[in-house]
Coordinates of C-alpha atoms and ligand atoms in Angstrom, one line a residue:
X1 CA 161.6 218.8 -55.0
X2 CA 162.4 218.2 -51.6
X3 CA 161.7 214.9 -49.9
X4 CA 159.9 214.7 -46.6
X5 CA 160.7 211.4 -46.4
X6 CA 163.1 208.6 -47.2
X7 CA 164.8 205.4 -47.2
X8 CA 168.7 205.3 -46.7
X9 CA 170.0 202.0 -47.9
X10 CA 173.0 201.5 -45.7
X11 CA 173.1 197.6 -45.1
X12 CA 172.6 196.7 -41.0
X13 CA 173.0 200.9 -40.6
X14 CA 170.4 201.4 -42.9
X15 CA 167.5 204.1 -41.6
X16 CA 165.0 206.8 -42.6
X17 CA 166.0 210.2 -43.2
X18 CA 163.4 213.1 -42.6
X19 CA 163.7 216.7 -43.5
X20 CA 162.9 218.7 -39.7
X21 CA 159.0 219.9 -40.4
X22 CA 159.6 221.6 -37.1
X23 CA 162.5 223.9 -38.0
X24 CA 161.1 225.1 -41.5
X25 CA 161.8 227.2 -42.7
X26 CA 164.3 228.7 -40.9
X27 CA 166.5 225.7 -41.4
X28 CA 166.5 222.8 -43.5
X29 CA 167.9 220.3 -41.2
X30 CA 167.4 216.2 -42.2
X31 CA 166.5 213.2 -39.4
X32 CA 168.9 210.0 -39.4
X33 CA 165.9 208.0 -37.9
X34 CA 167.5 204.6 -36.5
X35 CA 165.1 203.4 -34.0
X36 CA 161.2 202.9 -33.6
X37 CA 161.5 205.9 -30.8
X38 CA 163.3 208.1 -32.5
X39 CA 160.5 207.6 -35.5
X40 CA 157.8 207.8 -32.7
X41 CA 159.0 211.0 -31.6
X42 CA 159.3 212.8 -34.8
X43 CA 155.5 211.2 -36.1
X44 CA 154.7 212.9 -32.3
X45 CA 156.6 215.7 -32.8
X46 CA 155.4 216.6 -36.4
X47 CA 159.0 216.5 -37.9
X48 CA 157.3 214.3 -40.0
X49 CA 153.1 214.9 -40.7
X50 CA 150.6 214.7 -43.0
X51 CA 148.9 211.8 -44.0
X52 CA 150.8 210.3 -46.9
X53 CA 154.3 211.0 -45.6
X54 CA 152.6 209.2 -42.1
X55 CA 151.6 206.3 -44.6
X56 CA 154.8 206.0 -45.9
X57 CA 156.3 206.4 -42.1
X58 CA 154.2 203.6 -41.4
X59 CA 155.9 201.5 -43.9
X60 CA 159.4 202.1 -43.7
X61 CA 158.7 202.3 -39.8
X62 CA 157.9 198.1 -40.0
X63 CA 161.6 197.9 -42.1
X64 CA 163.2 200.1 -39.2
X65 CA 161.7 197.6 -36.3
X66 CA 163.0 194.5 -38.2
X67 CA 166.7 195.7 -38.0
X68 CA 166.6 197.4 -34.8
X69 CA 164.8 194.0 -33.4
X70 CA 167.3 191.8 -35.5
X71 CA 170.4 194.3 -33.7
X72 CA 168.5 193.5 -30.3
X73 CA 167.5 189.7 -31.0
X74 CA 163.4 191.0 -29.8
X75 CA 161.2 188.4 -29.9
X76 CA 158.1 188.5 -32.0
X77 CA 155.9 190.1 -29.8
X78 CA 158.3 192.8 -29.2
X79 CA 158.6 193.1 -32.6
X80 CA 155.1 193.7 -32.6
X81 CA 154.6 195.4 -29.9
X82 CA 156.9 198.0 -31.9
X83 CA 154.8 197.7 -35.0
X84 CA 151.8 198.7 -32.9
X85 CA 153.8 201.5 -31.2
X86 CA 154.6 202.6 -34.8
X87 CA 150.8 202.4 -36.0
X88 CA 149.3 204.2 -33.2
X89 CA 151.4 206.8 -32.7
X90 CA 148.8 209.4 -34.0
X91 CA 145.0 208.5 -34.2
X92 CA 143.3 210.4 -36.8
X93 CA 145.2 210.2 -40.2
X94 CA 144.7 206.6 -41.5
X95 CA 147.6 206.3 -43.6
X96 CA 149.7 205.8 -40.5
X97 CA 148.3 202.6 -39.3
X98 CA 147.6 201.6 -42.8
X99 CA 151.0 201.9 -43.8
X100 CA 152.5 199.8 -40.9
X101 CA 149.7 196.7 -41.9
X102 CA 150.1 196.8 -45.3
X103 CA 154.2 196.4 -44.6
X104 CA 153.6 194.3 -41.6
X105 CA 151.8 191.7 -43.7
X106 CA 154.0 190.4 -45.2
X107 CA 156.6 190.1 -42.3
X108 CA 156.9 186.8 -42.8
X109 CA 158.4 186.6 -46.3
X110 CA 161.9 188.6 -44.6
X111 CA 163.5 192.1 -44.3
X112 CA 163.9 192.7 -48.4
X113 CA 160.3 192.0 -49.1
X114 CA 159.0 194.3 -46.3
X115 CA 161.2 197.1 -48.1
X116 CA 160.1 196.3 -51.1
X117 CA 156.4 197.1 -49.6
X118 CA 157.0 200.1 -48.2
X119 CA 159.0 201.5 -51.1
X120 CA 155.9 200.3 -53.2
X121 CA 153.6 202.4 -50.9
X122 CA 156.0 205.7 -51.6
X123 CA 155.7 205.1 -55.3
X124 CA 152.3 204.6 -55.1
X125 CA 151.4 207.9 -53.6
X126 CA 153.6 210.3 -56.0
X127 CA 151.7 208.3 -58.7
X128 CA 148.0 208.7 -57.2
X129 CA 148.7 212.5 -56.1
X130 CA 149.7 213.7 -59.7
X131 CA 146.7 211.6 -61.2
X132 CA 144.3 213.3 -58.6
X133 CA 145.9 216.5 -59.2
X134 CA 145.1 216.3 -63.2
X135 CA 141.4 215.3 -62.0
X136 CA 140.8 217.8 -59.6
X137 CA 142.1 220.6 -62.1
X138 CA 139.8 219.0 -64.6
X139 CA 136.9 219.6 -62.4
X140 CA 137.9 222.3 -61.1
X141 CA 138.1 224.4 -64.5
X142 CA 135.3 222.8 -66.4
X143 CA 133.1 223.1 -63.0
X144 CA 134.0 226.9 -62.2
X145 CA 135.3 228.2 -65.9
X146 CA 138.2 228.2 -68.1
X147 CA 140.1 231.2 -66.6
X148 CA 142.9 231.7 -64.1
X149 CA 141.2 231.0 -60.6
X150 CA 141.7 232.3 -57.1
X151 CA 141.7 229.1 -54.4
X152 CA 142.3 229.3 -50.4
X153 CA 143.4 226.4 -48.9
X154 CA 143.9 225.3 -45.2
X155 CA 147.3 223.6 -43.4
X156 CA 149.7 221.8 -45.4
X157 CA 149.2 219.4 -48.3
X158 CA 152.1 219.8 -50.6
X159 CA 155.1 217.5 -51.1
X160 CA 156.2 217.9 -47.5
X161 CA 152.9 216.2 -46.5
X162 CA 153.0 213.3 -48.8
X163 CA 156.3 211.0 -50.6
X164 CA 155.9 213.9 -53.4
X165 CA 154.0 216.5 -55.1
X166 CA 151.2 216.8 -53.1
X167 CA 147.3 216.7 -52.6
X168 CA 145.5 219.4 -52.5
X169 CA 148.6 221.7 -53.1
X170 CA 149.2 219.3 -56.2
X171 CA 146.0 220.6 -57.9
X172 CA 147.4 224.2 -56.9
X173 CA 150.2 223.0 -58.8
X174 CA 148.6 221.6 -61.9
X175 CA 146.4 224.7 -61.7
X176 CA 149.8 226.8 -62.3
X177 CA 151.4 224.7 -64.5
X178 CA 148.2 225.1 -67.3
X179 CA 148.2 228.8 -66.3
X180 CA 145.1 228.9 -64.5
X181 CA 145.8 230.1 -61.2
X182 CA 145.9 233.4 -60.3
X183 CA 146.0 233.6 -56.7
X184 CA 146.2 231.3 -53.5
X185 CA 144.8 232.8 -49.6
X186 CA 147.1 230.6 -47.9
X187 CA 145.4 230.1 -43.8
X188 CA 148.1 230.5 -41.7
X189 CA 147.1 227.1 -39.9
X190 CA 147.0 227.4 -35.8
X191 CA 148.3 226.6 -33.5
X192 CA 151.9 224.8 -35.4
X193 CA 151.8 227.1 -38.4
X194 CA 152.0 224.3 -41.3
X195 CA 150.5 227.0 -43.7
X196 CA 152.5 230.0 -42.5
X197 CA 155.9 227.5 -42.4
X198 CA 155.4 225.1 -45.0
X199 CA 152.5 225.6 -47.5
X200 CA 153.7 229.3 -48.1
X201 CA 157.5 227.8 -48.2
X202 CA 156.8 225.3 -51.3
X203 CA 154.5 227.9 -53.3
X204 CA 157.3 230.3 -52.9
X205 CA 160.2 227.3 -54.6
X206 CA 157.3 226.7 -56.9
X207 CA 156.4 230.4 -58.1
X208 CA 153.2 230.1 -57.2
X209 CA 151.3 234.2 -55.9
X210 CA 150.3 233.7 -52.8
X211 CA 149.1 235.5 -49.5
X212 CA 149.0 234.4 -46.0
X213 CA 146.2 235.0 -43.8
X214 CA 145.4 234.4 -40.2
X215 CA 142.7 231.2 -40.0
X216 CA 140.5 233.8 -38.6
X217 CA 140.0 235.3 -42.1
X218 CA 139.4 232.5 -43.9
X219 CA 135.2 232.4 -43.8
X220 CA 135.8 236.6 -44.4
X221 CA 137.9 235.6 -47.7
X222 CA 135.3 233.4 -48.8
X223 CA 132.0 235.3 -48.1
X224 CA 133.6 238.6 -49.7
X225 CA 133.8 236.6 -53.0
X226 CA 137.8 236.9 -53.0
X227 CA 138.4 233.3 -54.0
X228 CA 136.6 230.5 -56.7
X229 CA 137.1 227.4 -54.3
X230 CA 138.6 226.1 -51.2
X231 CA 140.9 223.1 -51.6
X232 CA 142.1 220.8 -48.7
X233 CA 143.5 217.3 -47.9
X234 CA 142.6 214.8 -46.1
X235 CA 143.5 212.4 -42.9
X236 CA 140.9 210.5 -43.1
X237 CA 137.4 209.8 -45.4
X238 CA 134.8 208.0 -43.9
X239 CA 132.6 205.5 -46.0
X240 CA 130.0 208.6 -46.1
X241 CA 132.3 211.0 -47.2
X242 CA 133.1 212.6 -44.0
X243 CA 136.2 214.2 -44.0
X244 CA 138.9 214.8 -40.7
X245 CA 141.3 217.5 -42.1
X246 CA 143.2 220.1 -39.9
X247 CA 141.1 221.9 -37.2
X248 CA 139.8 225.1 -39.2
X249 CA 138.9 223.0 -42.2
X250 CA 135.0 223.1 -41.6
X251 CA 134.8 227.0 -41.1
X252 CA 135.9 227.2 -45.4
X253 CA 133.1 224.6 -45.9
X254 CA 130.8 226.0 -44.1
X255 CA 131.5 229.7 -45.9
X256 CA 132.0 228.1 -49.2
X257 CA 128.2 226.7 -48.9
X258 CA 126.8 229.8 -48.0
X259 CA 128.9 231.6 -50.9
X260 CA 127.7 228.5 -53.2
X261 CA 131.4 228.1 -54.1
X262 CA 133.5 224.5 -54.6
X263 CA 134.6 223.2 -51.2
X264 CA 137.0 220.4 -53.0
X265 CA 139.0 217.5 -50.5
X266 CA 142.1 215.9 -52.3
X267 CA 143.5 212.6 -51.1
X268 CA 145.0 209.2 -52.4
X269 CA 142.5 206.6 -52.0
X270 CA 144.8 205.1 -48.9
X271 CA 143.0 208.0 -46.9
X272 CA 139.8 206.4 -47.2
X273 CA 138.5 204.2 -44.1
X274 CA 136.2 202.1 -45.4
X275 CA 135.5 200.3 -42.5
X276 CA 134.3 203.8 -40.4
X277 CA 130.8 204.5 -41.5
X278 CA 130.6 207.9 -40.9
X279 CA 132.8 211.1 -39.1
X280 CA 131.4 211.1 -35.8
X281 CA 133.8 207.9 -35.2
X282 CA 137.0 209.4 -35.9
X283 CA 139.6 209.7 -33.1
X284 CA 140.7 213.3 -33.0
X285 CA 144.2 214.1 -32.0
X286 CA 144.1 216.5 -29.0
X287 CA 147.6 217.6 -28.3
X288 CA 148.9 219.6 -25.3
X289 CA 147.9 222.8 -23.9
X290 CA 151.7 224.7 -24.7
X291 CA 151.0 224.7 -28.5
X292 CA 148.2 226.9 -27.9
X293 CA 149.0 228.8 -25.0
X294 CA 152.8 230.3 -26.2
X295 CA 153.7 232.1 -29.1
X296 CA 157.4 232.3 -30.8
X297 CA 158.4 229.7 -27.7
X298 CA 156.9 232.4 -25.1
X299 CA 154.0 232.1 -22.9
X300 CA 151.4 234.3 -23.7
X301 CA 148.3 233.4 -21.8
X302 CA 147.3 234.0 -18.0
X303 CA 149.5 231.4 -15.9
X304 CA 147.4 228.2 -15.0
X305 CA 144.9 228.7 -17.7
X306 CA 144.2 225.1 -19.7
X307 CA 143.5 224.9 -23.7
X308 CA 141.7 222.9 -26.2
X309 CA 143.6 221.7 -28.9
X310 CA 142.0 219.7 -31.5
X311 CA 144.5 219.4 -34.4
X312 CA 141.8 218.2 -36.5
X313 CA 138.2 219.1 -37.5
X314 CA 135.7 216.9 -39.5
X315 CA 133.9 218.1 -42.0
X316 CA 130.3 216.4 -42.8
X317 CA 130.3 214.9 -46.7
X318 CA 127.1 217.0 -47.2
X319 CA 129.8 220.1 -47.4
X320 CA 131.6 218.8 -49.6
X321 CA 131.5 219.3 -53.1
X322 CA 134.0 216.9 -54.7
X323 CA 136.2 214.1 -53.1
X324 CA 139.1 213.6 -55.3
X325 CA 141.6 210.8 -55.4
X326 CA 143.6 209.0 -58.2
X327 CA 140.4 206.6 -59.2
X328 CA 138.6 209.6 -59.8
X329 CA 136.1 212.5 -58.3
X330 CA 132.7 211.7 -56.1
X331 CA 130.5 214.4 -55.4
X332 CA 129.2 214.2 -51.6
X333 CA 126.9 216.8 -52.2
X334 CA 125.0 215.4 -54.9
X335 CA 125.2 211.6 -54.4
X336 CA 123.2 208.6 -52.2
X337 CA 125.1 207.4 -49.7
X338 CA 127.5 205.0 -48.9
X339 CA 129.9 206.7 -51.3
X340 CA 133.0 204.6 -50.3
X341 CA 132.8 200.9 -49.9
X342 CA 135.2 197.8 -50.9
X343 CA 132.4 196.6 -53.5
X344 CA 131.2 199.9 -54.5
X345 CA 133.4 201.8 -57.3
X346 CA 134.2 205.3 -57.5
X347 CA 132.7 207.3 -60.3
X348 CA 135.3 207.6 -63.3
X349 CA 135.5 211.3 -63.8
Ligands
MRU1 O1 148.9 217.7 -38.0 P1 149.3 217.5 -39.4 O2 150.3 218.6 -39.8 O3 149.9 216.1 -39.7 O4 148.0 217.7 -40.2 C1 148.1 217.6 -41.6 C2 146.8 217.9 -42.3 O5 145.8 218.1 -41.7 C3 146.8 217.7 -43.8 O6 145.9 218.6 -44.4 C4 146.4 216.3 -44.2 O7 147.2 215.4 -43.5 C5 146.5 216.1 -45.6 S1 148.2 216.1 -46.2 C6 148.2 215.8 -47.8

């Protein structure tokens, strides 16, 4: 399994190394991260994306600023300002920021400890995305039968999105493994291709049938009756359930309501944000006009004409039908509101 992201012990040269999300799948060519730019550039760049792999940038981004700072003799507020720089590089998946406080924390108790953190965080996430991919299976089969199922699912959410195995694409996974899984619509994910690239890349190294499809098709796919659910990830889940995915997420919801179909989000717990009640607070990403106005590196659109480009979407809880992370599955749908709070527990499945 391939790692989107790692640590490379190397003493005072030690850095991160990241497998090019930008060049895949054409080539498989790894990032020797050494400074807090070159990190911010490929969080910026998406060499390195989705939110678990941007949690765990987060983390080994804080271990990155205390060497380079300690090369450079910084002073604390450089140091922080870095740690900031690192946090806010994108605004809509949570993991990112919460990754670099969670390391940052514990700053003070030196360089070894604030590995040991952000390896912890990495661990943590392989851990929580196979657990939540056994739940989601679980529901998933019991709630739509006991036979091999045909899914659609939006961007990318495998183990190039996360420290390893995947979200979403982990209950693909799981689903394949048990031999219940006949068939995954695979959206092609406009305007950087994430499903087209690197969703349809992994399922092909894991075996799994699959078909891409323009975005476009998606709501067709669904209404037509050509698939039992639609599974995504997550970058952020607000306290209502309200969930930020990839822009194009909320068209499957919306079609997989009107079909009366599962529309099932997938996430580690880290991707809930407690402290934002509800979606309409969530910062979305907009990135710059030339993603959506070339195509294959060429321009393609009238010269002077501006885009919109939202990477990300949110989708209201009330779409939902299942949340699932490793402490178990909520149901949006169906339940009273606030579903996520730090003194309210999630449901045991
Ligand atoms: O812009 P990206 O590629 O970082 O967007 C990624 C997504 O929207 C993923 O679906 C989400 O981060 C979940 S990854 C397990």
């Amino acid at each position: 399994m391939v790692r989107a992201i790692e640590w490379v012990d190397a003493g005072a040269d030690s850095h991160i190394r990241l497998i090019d999300q930008t060049l895949l799948p054409a080539s498989e060519t790894f990032l020797e991260i050494s400074s807090v730019e070159q990190l911010i550039e490929a969080i910026q760049s998406l060499a390195v994306r989705g939110a678990p792999a941007l949690g765990a940038a987060g983390g080994y981004g804080v271990a990155l600023a205390l060497l380079e700072g300690a090369r450079h003799e910084w002073t604390e507020t450089e140091l922080d300002t870095a740690i900031d720089a690192v946090a806010l590089a994108r605004p809509t998946a949570v993991n990112l920021a919460w990754g670099a406080r969670r390391v940052a924390a514990v700053r003070a108790e030196g360089f070894d400890r604030v590995l040991a953190e952000a390896h912890a965080i990495a661990t943590e996430d392989e851990r929580a995305n196979r657990e939540l991919s056994r739940l989601g299976a679980d529901w998933l089969l019991e709630r739509v039968g006991h036979r091999p199922l045909r899914a659609v699912t939006h961007c990318n959410t495998g183990a190039l999105a996360t420290t390893a195995w995947g979200t979403a694409y982990g209950i693909l996974h799981e689903l394949h493994d048990r031999g219940m899984l006949e068939l995954v619509y695979v959206d092609e994910t406009r305007p950087l291709l994430q499903g087209t690239r690197l969703t349809s890349w992994e399922l092909h190294h894991d075996g799994i049938p699959h078909l891409v499809e323009v975005d476009g098709a998606a709501a067709s796919t669904i209404l037509r009756g050509l698939v039992d659910f639609a599974v995504i990830g997550a970058d952020r889940i607000t306290a209502d359930g309200d969930t930020a995915n990839k822009v194009g997420s909320v068209a499957l919801a919306l079609a997989c309501a009107r079909r009366g179909i599962p529309f099932v989000v997938a996430a580690p717990y880290s991707t809930i944000d407690v402290a934002t009640a509800t979606g309409d607070l969530i910062e979305i990403e907009e990135r710059g006009d030339h993603e959506v106005l070339n195509f294959g590196g060429l321009p393609v659109a009238t010269p002077g004409v501006r885009a919109f480009n939202p990477a990300f979407d949110v989708t209201p809880h009330d779409l939902i039908s299942a949340i699932v992370t490793e402490r178990g599955v909520v149901e949006p749908a169906a339940t009273e509101q606030p579903l996520f709070a730090p003194d309210v527990a999630v449901a045991d499945h």
